Each structure stands twice: as C-alpha cells, then as structure tokens.
Short mmCIF file of C-alpha atoms and ligand atoms in Angstrom, two decimals:
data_model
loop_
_atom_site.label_atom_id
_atom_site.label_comp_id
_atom_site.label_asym_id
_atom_site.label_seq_id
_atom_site.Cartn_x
_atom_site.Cartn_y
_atom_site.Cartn_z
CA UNK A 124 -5.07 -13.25 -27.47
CA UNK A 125 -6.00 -9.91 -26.47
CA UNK A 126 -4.07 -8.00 -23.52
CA UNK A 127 -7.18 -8.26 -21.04
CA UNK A 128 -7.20 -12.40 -21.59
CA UNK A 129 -3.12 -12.32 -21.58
CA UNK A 130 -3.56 -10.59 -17.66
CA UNK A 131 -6.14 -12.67 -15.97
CA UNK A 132 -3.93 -15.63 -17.32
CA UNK A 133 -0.72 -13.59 -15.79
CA UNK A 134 -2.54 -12.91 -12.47
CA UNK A 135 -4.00 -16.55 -12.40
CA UNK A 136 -0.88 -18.17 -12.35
CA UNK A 137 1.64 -16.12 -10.50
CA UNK A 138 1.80 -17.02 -6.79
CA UNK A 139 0.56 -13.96 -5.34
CA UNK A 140 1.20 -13.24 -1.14
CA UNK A 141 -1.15 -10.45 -0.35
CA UNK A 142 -0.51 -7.89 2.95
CA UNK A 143 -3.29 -6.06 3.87
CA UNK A 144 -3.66 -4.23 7.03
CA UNK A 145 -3.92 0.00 8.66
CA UNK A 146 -1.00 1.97 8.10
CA UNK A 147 1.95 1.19 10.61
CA UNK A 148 1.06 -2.30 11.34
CA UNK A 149 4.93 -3.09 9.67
CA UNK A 150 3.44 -4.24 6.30
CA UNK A 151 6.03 -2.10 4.72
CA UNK A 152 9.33 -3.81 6.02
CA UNK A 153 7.27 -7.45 6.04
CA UNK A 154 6.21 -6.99 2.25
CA UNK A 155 9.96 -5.97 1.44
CA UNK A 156 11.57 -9.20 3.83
CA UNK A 157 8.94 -11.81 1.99
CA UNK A 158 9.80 -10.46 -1.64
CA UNK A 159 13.42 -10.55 -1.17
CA UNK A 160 12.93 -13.81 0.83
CA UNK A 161 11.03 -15.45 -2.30
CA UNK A 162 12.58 -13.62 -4.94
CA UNK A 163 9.39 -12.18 -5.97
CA UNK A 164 7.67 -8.92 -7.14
CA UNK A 165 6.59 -6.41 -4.40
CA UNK A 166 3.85 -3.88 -5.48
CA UNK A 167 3.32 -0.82 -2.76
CA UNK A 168 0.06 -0.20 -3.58
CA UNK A 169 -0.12 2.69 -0.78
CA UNK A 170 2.49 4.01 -2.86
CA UNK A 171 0.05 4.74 -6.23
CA UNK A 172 -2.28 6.26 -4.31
CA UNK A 173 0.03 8.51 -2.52
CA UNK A 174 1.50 9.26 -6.23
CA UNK A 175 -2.23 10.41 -7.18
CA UNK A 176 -2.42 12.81 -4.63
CA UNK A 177 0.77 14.47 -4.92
CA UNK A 178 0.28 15.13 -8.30
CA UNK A 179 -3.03 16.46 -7.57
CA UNK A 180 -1.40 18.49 -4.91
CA UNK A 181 1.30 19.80 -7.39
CA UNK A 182 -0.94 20.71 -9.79
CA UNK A 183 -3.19 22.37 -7.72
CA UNK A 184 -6.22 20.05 -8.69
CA UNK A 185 -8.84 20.24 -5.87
CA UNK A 186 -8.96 17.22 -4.00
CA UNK A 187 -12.82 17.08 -3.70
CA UNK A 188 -13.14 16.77 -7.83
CA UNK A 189 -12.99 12.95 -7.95
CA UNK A 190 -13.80 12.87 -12.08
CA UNK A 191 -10.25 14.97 -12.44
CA UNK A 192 -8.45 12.50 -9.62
CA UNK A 193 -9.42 9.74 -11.64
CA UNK A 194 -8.18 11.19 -14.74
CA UNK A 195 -4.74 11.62 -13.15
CA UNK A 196 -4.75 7.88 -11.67
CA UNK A 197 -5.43 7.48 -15.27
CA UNK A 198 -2.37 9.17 -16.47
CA UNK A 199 0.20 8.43 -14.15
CA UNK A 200 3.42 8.48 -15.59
CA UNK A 201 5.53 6.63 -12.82
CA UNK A 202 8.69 4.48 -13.02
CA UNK A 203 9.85 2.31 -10.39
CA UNK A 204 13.60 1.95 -10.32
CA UNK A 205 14.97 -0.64 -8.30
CA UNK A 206 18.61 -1.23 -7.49
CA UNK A 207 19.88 -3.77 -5.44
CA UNK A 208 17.47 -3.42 -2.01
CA UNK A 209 16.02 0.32 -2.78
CA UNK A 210 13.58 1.54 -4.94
CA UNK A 211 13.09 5.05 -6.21
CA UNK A 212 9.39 6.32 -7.46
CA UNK A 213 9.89 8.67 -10.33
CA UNK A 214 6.97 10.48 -11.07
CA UNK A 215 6.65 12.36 -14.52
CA UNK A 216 10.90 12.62 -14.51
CA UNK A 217 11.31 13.34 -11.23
CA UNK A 218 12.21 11.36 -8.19
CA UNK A 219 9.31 11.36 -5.49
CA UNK A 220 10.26 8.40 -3.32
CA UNK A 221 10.63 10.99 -0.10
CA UNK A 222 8.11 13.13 -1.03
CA UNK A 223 5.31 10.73 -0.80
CA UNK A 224 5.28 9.85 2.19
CA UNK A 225 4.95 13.54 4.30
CA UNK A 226 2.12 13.87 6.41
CA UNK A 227 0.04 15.93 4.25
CA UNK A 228 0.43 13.33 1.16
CA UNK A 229 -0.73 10.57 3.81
CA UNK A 230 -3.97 12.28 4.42
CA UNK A 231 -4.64 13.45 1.14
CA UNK A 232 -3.85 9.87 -0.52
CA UNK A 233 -6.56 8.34 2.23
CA UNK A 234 -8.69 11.39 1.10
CA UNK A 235 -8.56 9.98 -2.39
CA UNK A 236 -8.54 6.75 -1.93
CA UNK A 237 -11.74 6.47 -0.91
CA UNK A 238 -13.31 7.27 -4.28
CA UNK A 239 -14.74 4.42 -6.81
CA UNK A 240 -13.62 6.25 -9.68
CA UNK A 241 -9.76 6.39 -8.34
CA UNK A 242 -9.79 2.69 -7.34
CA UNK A 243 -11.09 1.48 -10.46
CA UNK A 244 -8.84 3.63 -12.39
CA UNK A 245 -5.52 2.09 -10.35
CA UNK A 246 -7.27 -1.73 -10.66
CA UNK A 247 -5.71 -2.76 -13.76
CA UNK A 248 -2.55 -1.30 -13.15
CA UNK A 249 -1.97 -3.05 -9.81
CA UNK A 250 -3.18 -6.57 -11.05
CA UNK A 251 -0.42 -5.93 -14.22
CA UNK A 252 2.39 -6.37 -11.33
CA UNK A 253 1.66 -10.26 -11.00
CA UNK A 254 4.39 -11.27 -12.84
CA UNK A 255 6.29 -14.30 -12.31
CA UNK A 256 8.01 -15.96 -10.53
CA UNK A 257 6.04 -14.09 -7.91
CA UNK A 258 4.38 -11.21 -6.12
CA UNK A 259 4.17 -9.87 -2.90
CA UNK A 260 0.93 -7.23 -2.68
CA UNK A 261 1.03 -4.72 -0.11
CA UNK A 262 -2.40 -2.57 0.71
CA UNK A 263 -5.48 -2.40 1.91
CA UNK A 264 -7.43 -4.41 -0.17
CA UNK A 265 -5.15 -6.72 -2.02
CA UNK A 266 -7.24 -10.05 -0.51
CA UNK A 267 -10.00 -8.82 -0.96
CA UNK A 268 -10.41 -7.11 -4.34
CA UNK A 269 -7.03 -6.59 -6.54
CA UNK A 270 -6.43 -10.03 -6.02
CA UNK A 271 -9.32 -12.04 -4.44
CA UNK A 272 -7.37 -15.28 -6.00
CA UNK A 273 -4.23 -14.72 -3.94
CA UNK A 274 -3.17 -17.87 -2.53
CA UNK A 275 -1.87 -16.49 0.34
CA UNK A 276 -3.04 -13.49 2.43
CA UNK A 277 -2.03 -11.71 5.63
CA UNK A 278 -3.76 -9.21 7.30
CA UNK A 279 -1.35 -7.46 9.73
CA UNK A 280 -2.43 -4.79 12.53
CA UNK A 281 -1.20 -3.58 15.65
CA UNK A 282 -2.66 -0.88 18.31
CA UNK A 283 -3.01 2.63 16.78
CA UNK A 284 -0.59 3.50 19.92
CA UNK A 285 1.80 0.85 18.87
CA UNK A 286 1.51 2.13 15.38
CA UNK A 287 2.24 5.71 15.88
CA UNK A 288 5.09 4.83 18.36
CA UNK A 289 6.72 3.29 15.07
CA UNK A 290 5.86 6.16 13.15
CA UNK A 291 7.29 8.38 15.87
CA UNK A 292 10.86 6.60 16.20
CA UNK A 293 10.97 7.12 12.33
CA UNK A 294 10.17 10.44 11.80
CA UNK A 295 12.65 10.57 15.08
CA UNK A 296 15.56 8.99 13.41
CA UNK A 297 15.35 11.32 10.47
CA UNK A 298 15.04 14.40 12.87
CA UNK A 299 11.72 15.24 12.29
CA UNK A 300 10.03 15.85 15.92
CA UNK A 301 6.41 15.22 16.01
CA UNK A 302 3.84 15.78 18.93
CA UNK A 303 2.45 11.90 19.60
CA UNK A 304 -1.13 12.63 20.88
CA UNK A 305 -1.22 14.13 17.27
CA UNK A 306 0.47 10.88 15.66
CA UNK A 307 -2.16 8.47 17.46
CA UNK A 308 -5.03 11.23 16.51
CA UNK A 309 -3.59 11.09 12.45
CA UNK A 310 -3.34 7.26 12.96
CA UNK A 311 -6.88 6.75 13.99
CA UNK A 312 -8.68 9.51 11.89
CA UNK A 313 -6.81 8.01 8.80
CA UNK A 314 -7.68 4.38 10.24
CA UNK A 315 -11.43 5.38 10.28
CA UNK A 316 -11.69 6.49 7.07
CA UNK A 317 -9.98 3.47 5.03
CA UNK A 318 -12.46 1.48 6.90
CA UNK A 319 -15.28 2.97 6.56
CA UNK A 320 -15.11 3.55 3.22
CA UNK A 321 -17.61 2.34 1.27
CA UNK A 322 -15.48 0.73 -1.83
CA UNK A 323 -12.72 -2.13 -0.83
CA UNK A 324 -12.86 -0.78 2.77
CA UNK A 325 -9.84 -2.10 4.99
CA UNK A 326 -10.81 -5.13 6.24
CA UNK A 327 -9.01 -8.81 6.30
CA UNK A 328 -10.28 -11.29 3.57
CA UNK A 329 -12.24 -14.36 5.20
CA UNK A 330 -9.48 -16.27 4.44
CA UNK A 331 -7.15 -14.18 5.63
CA UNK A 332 -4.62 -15.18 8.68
CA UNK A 333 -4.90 -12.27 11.12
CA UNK A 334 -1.38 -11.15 12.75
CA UNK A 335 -1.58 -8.91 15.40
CA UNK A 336 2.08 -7.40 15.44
CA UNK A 337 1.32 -5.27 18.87
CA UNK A 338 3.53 -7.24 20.70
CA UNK A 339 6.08 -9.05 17.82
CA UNK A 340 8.80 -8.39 16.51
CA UNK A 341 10.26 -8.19 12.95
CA UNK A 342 11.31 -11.64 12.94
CA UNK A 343 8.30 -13.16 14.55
CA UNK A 344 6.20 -11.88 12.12
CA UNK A 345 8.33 -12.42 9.49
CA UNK A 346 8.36 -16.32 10.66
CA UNK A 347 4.31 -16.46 10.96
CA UNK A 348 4.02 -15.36 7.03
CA UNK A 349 6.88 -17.48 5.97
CA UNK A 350 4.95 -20.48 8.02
CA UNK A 351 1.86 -19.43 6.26
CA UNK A 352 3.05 -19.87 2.78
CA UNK A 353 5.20 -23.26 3.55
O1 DC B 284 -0.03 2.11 2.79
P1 DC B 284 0.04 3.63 2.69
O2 DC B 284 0.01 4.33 4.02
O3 DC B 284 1.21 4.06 1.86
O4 DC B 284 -1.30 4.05 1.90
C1 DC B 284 -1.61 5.40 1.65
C2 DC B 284 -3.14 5.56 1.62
O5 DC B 284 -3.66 4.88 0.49
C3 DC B 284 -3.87 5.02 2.83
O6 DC B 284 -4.53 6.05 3.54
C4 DC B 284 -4.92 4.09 2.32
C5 DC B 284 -4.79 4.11 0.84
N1 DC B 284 -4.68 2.77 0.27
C6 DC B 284 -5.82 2.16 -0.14
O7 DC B 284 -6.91 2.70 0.03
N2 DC B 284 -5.76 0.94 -0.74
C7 DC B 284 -4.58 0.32 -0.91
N3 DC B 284 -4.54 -0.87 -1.49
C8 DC B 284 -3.39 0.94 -0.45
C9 DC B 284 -3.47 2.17 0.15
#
C-alpha cells in the first residue's frame, strides 16, 4: 500500500472534531480542553501558517511572491514538542512558539494564507495529524476542506468587539499595552480577508453547529461541544 492510500485510510477512520471559526472566538483554549478531554490529537492549523510567514519574514522573502511561499510551506522543517499540557513549535532548531503569534506574524500569516498554492502545499501535512485514537482540528477550514469527513464540527464566533476585548486582556496580562480601536480595526480587517478569500474561505460547514461564544463562558462552550460529540 502506498503512503497516499495508507492516509485517506488514517484520516477515514480517526474520529476527527473539527473547530473552525475568526480569530478570537476561543477556539484556541476550546481545541486544547476537547483534546485533553478525549485524549486526542490537537492540530493548530493557524499555527502552520503563522510558521510560513515567519520564515518568510526571517528570510526576507517578499510576501507578495506566492510560488516562493509555497516552496517554504513546502519545506517546513517544524517539530512540535509537547510536554505534559504545553507545546513548543520549533522551527528549523529553534523555538518559535512566542514568536508566532506577534501582531505582525498575524497579518502576514492571513496575508499568506489566502493563496492556493500555500494551502495546497500545507493540505497533506494537516490531514497526516489524524492519527488515532483521535483528533481535534483547529482552523478555518477544517469542516470544510482538510477534513470534509469530520464527524464532528464546530464553528465558534463571537463579536469582533468581544474578540479583541480577549485579545486585549491577553496582550494585558503579559504587559503588552495595545490601543483597542486598533485591536477591533486588526480583528475585522484580518476577519475580512479570511472570508473573503477565494480558496477555503472562513465559513461554517453546512453541517456545522454554530456557537456564538459572545456571551459564554469557557465552560459553557466547552459543555455545548462535549454535548455535540456525545
Ligand atoms: O488561528 P490563527 O489566528 O493562528 O491563524 C493565523 C492565520 O492563518 C489567520 O489569519 C487565518 C489563517 N488560517 C487559515 O487560513 N486557515 C486555517 N485553517 C488556519 C488559519
């Protein structure tokens, strides 16, 4: 059996919970909760994009050339380390897991994301994470195109204002001060662009269960997905 026939059988089988929804609606902590809850796999799929564009960043690749994007998506030598509940991103030796996730990564990773070439390119490599017993899928299109087959998926969003007050008591906690007009203006801009993209825009699956998370907390959420799987 070849590897491509050994894969569909892999991603066939494995129970697969797939999170989908903008950036800040909590998908994040949820996917994390549900894994550990289940004892399954959790793939960050925001955080392979975010790896493409830093090392695009770093070496000083322009963003705008999406052949020589793709050929780093290609080539992306990450490692995923997990130890008990944390997980560092190593990327080509070195550890990345903070560096990811500043501002200017976030809008270069939506930047990227929205070309075929880079999507395709990370396809394969996302689907390889359905291993059993389980995985939990977090991203944008994870229902709707990674794994269409996913026998469970969540779509999870909130108010962009709700959103970037999350984002704002984060960046708070770790001392970073941020202006939130400009937090709800990153929010939406970014929001705008993942769905109006025209490859896997961000939109829920039809069979999706829609959570709005505006006005939940934590635990109420985390009891609607749990309910959805049971
Ligand atoms: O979830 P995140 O904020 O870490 O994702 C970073 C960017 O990557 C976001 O702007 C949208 C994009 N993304 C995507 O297009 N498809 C995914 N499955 C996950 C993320």
């Amino acid at each position: 059996m070849n590897t491509e026939s050994v894969n569909v059988l892999n991603t066939k089988s494995v129970f697969v919970i797939a999170i989908d929804g903008p950036s800040g609606a909590g998908k994040g902590t949820l996917s994390q909760l549900v894994a550990k809850h289940f004892g399954y796999h959790l793939l960050d799929s925001g955080a392979l994009y975010r790896l493409v564009a830093l090392s695009a960043l770093n070496q000083g690749v322009d963003l705008q050339d999406e052949q020589a994007i793709a050929d780093i998506a290609r080539q992306l030598q990450v490692k995923f380390d997990i130890a008990g509940n944390t997980t560092r991103i190593v990327l080509d030796g070195n550890d990345v897991t903070d560096a990811i996730r500043h501002e200017n990564v976030s809008m270069s990773a939506s930047l990227i994301a929205a070309y075929p070439m880079v999507r395709s390119a990370l396809l394969q490599r996302q689907k390889d994470f359905a291993q059993a017993p389980g995985l939990v899928a977090d991203g944008r299109d994870m229902g709707t195109t990674v794994f269409p087959e996913a026998q469970v998926k969540i779509f999870l969003t909130a108010s962009a204002e709700a959103r970037a007050e999350r984002r704002f008591k984060q960046l708070h906690e770790k001392g970073v001060e941020v202006n939130m007009a400009e937090l709800v203006s990153d929010i939406k801009a970014r929001d705008d662009r993942d769905t109006q993209r025209a490859t896997s825009p961000l939109k829920p699956a039809d069979d999706a269960l829609v959570l709005d998370s505006t006005s939940l907390t934590i635990d109420q959420v985390l009891s609607a997905i749990l309910a959805q799987v049971r």
